[in-house]
Short mmCIF file of C-alpha atoms in Angstrom, two decimals:
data_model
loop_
_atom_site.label_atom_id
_atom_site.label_comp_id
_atom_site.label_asym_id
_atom_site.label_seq_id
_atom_site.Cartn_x
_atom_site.Cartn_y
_atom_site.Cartn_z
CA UNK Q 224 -87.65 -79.94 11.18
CA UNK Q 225 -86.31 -76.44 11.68
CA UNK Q 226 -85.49 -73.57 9.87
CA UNK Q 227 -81.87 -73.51 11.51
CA UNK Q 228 -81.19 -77.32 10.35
CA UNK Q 229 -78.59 -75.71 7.60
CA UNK Q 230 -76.68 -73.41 10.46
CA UNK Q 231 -74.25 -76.06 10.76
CA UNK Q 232 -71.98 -75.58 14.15
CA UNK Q 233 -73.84 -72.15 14.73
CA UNK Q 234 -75.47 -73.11 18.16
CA UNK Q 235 -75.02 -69.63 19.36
CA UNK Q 236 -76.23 -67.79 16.54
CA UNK Q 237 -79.30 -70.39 16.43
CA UNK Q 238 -79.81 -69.38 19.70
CA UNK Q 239 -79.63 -65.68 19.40
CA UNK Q 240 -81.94 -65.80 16.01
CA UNK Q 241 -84.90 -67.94 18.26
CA UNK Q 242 -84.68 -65.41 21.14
CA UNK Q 243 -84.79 -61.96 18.53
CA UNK Q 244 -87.89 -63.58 16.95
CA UNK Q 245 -89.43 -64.88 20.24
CA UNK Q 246 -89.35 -60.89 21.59
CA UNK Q 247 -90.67 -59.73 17.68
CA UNK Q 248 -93.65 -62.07 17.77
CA UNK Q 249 -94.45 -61.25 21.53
CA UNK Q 250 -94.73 -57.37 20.57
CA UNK Q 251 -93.28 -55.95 23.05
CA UNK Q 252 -90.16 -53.88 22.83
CA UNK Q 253 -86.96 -55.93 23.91
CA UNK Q 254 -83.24 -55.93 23.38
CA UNK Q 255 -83.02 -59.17 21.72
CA UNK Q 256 -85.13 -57.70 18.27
CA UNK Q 257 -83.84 -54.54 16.45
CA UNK Q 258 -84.66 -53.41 12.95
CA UNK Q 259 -81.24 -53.84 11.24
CA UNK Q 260 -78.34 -57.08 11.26
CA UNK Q 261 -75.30 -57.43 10.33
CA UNK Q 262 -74.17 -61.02 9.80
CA UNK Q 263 -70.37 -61.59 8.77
CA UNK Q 264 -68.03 -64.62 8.91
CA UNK Q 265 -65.80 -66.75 6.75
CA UNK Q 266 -66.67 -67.90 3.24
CA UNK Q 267 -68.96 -70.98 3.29
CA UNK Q 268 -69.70 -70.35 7.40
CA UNK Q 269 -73.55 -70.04 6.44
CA UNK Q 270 -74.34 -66.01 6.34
CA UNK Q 271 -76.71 -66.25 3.36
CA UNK Q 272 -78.42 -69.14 5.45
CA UNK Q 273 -78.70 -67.68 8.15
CA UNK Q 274 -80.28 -64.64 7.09
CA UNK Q 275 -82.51 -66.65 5.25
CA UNK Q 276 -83.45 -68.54 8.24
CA UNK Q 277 -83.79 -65.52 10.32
CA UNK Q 278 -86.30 -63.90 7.98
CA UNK Q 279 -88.52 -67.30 7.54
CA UNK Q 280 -88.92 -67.57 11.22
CA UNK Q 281 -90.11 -63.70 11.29
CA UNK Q 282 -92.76 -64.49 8.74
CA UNK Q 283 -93.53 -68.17 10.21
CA UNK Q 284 -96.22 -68.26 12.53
CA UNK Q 285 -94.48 -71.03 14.17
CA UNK Q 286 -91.46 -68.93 14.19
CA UNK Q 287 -89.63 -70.91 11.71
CA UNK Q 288 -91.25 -74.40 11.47
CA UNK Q 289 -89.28 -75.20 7.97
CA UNK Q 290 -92.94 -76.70 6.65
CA UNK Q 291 -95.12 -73.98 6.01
CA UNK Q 292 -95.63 -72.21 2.79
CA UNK Q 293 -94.26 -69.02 4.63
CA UNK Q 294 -91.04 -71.00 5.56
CA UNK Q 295 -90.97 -72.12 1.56
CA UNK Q 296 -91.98 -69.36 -0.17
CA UNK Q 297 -89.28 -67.30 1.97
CA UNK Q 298 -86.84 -69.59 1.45
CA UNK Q 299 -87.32 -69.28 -2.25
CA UNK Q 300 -88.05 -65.56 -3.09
CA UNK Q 301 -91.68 -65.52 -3.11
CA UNK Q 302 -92.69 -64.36 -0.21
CA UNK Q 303 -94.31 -60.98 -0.41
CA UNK Q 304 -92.89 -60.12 2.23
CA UNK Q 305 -89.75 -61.36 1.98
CA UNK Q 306 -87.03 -59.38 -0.07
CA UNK Q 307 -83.92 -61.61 -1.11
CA UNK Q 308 -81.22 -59.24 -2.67
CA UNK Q 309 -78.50 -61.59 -4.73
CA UNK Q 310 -76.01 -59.75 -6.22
CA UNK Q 311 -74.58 -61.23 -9.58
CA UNK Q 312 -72.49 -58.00 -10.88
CA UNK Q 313 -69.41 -56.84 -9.38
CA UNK Q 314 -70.85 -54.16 -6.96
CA UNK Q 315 -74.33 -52.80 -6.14
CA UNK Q 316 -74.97 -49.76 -7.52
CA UNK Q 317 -77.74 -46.80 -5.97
CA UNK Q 318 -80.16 -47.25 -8.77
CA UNK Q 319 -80.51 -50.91 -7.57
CA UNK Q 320 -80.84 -49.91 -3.84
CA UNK Q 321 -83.14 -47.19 -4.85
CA UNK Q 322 -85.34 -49.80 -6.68
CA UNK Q 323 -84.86 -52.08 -3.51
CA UNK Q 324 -86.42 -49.38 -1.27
CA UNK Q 325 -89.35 -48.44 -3.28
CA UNK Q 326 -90.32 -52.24 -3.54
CA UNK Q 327 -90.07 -52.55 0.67
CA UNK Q 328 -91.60 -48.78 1.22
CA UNK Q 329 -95.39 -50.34 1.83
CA UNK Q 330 -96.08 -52.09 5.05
CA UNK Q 331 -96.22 -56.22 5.15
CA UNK Q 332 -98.65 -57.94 2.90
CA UNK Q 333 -99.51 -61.06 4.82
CA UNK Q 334 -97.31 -61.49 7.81
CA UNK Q 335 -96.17 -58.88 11.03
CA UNK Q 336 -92.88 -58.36 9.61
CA UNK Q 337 -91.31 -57.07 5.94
CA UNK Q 338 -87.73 -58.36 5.95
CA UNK Q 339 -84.98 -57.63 3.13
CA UNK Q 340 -82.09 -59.84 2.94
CA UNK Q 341 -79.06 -58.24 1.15
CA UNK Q 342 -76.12 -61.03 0.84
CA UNK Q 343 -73.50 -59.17 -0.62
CA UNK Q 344 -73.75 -55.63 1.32
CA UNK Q 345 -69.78 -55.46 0.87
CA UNK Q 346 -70.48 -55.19 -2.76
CA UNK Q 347 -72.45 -51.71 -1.95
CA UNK Q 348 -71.11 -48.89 -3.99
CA UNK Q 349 -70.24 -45.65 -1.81
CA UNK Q 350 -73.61 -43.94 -3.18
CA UNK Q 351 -75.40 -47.40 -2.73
CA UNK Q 352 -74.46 -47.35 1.10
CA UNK Q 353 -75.30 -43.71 1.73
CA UNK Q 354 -78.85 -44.21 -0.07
CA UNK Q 355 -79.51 -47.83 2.05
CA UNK Q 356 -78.01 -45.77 5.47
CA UNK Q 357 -80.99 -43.42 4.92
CA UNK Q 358 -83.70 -46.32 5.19
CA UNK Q 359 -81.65 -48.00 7.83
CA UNK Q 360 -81.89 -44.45 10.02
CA UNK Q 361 -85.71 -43.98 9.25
CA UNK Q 362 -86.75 -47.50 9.03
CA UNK Q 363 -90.27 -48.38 8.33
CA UNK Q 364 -92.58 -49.67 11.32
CA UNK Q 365 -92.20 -53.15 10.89
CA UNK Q 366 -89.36 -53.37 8.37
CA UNK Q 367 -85.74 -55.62 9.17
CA UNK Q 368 -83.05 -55.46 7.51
CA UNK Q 369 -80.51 -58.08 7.15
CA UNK Q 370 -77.01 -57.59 5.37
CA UNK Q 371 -74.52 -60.06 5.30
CA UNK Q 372 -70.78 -58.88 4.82
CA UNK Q 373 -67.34 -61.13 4.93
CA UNK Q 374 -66.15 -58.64 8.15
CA UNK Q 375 -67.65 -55.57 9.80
CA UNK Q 376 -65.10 -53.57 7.80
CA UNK Q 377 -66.83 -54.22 4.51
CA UNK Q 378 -69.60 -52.51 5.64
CA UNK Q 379 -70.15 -48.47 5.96
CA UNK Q 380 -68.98 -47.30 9.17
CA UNK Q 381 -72.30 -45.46 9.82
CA UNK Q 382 -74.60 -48.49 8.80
CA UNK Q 383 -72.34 -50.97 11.11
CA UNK Q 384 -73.09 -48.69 14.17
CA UNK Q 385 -76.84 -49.07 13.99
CA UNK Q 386 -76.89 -52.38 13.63
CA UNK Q 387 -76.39 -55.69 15.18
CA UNK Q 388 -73.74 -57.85 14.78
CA UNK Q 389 -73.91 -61.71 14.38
CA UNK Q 390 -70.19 -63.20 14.29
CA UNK Q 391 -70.61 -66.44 12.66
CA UNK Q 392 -67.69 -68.79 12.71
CA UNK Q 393 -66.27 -71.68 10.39
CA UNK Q 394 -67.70 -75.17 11.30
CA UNK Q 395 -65.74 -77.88 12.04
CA UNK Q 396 -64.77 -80.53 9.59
CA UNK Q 397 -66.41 -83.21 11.73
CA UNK Q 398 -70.03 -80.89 11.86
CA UNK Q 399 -69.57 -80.65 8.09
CA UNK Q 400 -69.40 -84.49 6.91
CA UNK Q 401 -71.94 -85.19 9.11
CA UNK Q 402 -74.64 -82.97 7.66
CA UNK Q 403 -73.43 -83.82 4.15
CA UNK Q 404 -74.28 -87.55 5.63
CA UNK Q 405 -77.52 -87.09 7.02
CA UNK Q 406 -79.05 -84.63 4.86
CA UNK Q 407 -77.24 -85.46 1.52
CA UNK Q 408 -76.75 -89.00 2.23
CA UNK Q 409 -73.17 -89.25 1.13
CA UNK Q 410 -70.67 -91.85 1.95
CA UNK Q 411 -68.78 -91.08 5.11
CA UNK Q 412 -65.28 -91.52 2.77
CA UNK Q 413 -66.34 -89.05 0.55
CA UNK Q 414 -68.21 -87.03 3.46
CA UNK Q 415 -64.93 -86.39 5.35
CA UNK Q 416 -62.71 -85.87 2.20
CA UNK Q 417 -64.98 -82.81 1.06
CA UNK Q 418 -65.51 -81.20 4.56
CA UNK Q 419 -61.56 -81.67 4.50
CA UNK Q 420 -60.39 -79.79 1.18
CA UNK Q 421 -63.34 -77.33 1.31
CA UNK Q 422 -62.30 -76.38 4.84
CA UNK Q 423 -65.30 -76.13 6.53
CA UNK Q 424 -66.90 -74.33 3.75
CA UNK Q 425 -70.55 -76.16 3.45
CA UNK Q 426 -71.81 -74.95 0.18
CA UNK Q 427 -68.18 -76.10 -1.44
CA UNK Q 428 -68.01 -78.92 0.76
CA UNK Q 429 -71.73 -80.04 -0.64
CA UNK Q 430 -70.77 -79.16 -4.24
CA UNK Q 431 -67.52 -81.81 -4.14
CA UNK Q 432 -69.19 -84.27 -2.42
CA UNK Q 433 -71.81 -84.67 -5.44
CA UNK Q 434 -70.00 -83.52 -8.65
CA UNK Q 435 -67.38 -85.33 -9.72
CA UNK Q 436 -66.46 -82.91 -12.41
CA UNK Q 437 -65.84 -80.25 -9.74
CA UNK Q 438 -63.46 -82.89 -7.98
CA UNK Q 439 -61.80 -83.25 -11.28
CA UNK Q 440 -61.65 -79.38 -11.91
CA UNK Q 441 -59.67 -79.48 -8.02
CA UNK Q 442 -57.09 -82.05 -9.39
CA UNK Q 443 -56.05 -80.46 -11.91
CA UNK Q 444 -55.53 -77.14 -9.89
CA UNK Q 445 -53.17 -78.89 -7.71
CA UNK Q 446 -51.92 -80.30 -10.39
CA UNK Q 447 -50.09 -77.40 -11.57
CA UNK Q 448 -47.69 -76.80 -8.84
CA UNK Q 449 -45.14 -79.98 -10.29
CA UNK Q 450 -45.63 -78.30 -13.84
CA UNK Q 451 -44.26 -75.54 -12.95
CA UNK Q 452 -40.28 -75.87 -13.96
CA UNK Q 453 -39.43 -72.89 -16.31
CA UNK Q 454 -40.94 -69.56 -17.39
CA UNK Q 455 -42.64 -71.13 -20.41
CA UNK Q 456 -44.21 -73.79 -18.45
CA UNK Q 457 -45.48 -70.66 -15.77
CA UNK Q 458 -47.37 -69.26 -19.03
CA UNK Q 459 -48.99 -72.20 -20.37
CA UNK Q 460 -50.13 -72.75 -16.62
CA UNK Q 461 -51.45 -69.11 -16.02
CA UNK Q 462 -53.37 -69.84 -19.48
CA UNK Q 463 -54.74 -73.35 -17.71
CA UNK Q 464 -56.10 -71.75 -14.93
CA UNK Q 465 -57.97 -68.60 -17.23
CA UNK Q 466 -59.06 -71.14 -19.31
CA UNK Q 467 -60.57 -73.15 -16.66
CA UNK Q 468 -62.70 -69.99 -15.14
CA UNK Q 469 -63.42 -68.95 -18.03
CA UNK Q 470 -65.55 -72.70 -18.86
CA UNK Q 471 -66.92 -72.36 -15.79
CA UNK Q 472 -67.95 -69.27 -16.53
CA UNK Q 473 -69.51 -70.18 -19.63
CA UNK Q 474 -70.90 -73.05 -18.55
CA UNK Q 475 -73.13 -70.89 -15.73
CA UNK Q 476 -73.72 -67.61 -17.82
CA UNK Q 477 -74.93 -69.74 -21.21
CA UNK Q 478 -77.82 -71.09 -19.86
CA UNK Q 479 -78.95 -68.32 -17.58
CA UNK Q 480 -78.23 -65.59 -20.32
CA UNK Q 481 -80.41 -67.01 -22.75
CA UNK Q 482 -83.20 -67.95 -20.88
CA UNK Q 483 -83.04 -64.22 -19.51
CA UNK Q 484 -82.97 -62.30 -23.21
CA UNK Q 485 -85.93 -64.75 -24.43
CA UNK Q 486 -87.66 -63.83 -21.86
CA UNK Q 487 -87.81 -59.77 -21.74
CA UNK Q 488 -87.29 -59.88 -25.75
CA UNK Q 489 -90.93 -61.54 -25.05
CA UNK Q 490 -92.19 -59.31 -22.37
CA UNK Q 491 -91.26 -55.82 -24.17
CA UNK Q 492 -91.60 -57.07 -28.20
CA UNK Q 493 -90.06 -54.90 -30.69
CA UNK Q 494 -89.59 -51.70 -28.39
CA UNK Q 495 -87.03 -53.27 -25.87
CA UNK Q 496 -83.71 -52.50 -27.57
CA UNK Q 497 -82.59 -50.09 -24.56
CA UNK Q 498 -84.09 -52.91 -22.06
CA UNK Q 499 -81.74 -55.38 -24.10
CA UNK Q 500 -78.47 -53.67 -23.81
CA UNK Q 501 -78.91 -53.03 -20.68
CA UNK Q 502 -79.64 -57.13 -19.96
CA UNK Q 503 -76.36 -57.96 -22.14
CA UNK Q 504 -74.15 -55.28 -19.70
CA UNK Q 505 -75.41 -56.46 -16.78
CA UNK Q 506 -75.11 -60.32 -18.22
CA UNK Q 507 -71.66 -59.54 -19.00
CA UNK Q 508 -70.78 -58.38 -15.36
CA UNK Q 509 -72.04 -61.48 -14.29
CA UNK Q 510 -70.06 -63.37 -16.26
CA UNK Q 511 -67.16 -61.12 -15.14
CA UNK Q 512 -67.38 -61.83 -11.33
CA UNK Q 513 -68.44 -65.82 -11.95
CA UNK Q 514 -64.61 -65.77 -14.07
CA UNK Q 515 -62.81 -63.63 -10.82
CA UNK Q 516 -64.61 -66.04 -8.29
CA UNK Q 517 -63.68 -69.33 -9.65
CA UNK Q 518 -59.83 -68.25 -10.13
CA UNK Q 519 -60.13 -66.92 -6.40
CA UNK Q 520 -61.65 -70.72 -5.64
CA UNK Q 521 -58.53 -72.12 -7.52
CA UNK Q 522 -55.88 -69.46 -5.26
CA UNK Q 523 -57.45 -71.09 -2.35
CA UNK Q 524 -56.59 -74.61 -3.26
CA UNK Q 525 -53.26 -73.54 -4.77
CA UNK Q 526 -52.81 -71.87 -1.14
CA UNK Q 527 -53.78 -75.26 0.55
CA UNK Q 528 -50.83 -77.24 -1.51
CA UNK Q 529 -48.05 -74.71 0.00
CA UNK Q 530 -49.86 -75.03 3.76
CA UNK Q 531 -49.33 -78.52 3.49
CA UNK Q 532 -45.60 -77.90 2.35
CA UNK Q 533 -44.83 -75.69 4.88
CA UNK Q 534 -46.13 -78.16 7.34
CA UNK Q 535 -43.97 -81.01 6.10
CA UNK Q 536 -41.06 -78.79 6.60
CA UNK Q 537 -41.91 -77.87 9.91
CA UNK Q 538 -42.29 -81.68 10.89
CA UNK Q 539 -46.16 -81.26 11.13
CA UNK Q 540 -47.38 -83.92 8.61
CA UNK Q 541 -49.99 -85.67 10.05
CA UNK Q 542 -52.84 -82.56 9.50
CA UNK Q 543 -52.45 -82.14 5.96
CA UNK Q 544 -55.37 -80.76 3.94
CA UNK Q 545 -54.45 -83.06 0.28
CA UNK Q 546 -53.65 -85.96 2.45
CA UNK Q 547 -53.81 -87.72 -0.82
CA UNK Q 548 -50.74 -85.52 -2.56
CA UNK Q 549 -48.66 -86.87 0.57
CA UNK Q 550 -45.57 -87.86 -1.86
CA UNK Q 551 -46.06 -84.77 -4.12
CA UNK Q 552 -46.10 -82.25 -0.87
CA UNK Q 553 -43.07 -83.74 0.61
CA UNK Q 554 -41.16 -84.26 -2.95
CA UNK Q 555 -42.04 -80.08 -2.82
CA UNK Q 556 -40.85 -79.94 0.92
CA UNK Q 557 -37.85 -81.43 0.15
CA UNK Q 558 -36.76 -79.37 -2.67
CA UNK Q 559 -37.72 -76.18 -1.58
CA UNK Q 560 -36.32 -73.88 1.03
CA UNK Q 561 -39.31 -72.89 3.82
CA UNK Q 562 -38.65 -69.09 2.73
CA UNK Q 563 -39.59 -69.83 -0.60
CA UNK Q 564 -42.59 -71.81 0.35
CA UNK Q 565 -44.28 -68.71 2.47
CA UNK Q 566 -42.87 -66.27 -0.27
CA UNK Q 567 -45.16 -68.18 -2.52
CA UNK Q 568 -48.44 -68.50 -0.06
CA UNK Q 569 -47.69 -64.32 -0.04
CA UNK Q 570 -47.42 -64.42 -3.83
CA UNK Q 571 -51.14 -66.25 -3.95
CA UNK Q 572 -52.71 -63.96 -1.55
CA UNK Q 573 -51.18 -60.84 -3.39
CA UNK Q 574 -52.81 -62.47 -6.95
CA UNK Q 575 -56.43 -62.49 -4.86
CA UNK Q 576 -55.98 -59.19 -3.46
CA UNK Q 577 -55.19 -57.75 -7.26
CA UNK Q 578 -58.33 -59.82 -8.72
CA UNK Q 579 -60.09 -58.04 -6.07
CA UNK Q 580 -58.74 -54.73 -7.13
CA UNK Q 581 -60.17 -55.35 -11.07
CA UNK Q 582 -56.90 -56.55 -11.80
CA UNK Q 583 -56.59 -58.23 -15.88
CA UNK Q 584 -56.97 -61.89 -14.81
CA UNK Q 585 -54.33 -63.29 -17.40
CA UNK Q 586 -52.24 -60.66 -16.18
CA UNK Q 587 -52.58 -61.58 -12.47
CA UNK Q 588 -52.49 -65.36 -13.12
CA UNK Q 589 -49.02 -64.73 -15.33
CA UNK Q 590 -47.39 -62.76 -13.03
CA UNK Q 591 -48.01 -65.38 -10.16
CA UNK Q 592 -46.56 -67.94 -11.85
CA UNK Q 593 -44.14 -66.53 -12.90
CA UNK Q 594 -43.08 -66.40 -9.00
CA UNK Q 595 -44.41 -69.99 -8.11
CA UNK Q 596 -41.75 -71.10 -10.77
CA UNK Q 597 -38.97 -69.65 -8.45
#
């Protein structure tokens, strides 16, 4: 067993990790260890895990055995020296980055190394980044510093240049199923189906594989694309797909919301009404990005319904992502002209791009189907 077990087709960037904290352990100064990482790639390519690998196999003195109670409690966000920073609001803002660097200011507790793991350092507000820049230029003695990012060009350009870069790619269908076989023991049927519609995305891939109502939420997505015949029928669709988020959203938020407000109404008593609000905001920006990344989920596998058109009509139909909507997708094919079918695949990435931008999501979801109708 090994830390890296989860870096599915990441060979290299196994290889790279074992070699940085080889040279840290050996303490001596080397190329292969620096202070500060960078790790981008595609969604679902394994950042987060990687990072989290990384920074158990600093702390392990096996250098990342994957049994140890430093490989466990690192894994899990309890290792005193291990910072995990999960963002869950739309952007991270400088007082949270100030907290961040008062908590990792004091040298490591128990192991040689303090490492802080920031997944969503594209979410960094511009004051965020210039306050987490300053730590990065005067970092502490045995402090690391790992930030994962979608591309380089979500980050800073002055905390990029002092630090390393880890590319990681998207793994192969084939790498996917099998880990979902071995270590979720899933039927090889299902196995390849979900490594095939999540598109070498493991985390998605995992969470088809073993929830049916997920696969039924991804049905009815692709569903809407031969509902789609007049401008009513574009509105009642737009609706569909809010409506949708916005249960998922629910769903997530309810539980975690509560047991959050019952637990600091306990902690501060009568005398935590400021403490509250500030819980509900920051509950309700949660909520807020759960709602914009599920619809973003549902423009992807909107987007994979038009690949496969445009496929069909370019004679190419034998590496189609919804094998199973084979009739559907060529019914589509046949009926629409190839123009129209990339106008439409523009349309979707526009509606992400304007989600992205804070864009109303009813609005966004209205207006694109409103061209999807065409």
């Amino acid at each position: 067993m090994s830390v890296y077990d989860e870096l599915i087709g990441q060979a290299h960037i196994v290889q790279i990790l074992q070699s940085a904290v080889k040279a840290a352990a050996s303490g001596e100064e080397s190329q292969e260890m620096t202070h500060a990482w960078i790790f981008t790639g595609p969604p679902g390519s394994g950042r987060s895990s990687a990072t989290i690998a990384f920074a158990q196999a600093l702390v392990c003195k096996k250098q990342g055995c994957g049994e140890c109670s430093d490989c466990a409690t690192a894994k899990n966000g309890s290792h005193p020296d291990v910072e995990i920073m999960r963002s869950e609001g739309l952007s991270i803002k400088v007082e949270e980055i100030r907290e961040l660097l008062t908590r990792t200011s004091w040298a490591p507790a128990v192991g040689g190394w303090r490492v802080v793991v920031m997944e969503d350092a594209d979410r960094l507000t511009e004051s965020a980044a210039n306050a987490l820049l300053k730590a990065i230029e005067e970092p502490g003695l045995r402090t690391v510093w790992l930030l994962c990012a979608p591309t380089l060009h979500d980050i800073l350009p002055t905390i990029r240049s002092r630090c390393r870069h880890i590319q990681l790619h998207t793994p192969g269908n084939s790498e996917v199923a099998k880990f979902l076989i071995e270590r979720h023991q899933i039927a090889p049927k299902m196995a390849d189906f979900a490594a095939r519609v999540s598109q070498g995305h493991i985390g998605r891939a995992r969470h088809l594989a073993t929830n049916e109502e997920v696969r039924n939420r991804r049905s009815a997505i692709l569903s809407i694309p031969g509902q789609l015949n007049s401008i009513a029928s574009a509105y009642l669709q737009a609706q569909k797909l809010v409506d949708l988020a916005n249960a998922e959203s629910d769903s997530i938020s309810e539980a975690l919301d509560e047991k959050e407000y019952e637990a600091l109404s306990t902690a501060l008593g009568k005398g935590g009404g400021k403490a509250l609000k500030e819980l509900e905001k920051e509950q309700k920006s949660r909520a807020t990005r759960i709602t914009r990344d599920t619809l973003d989920g549902a423009l992807l596998d909107l987007a994979t319904f038009y690949r496969d058109v445009t496929l069909v009509q370019a004679g190419h139909a034998d590496s189609l992502i919804n094998a199973e909507m084979y009739e559907q997708i060529t019914w589509t094919a046949e009926n629409t002209k190839p123009e129209r079918t990339l106008a439409k695949m523009d349309a979707i990435m526009s509606a992400r791009e304007a989600l992205q931008r804070n864009g109303a999501p009813l609005l966004v979801m209205e207006a694109l189907m409103c061209e999807l109708v065409k």
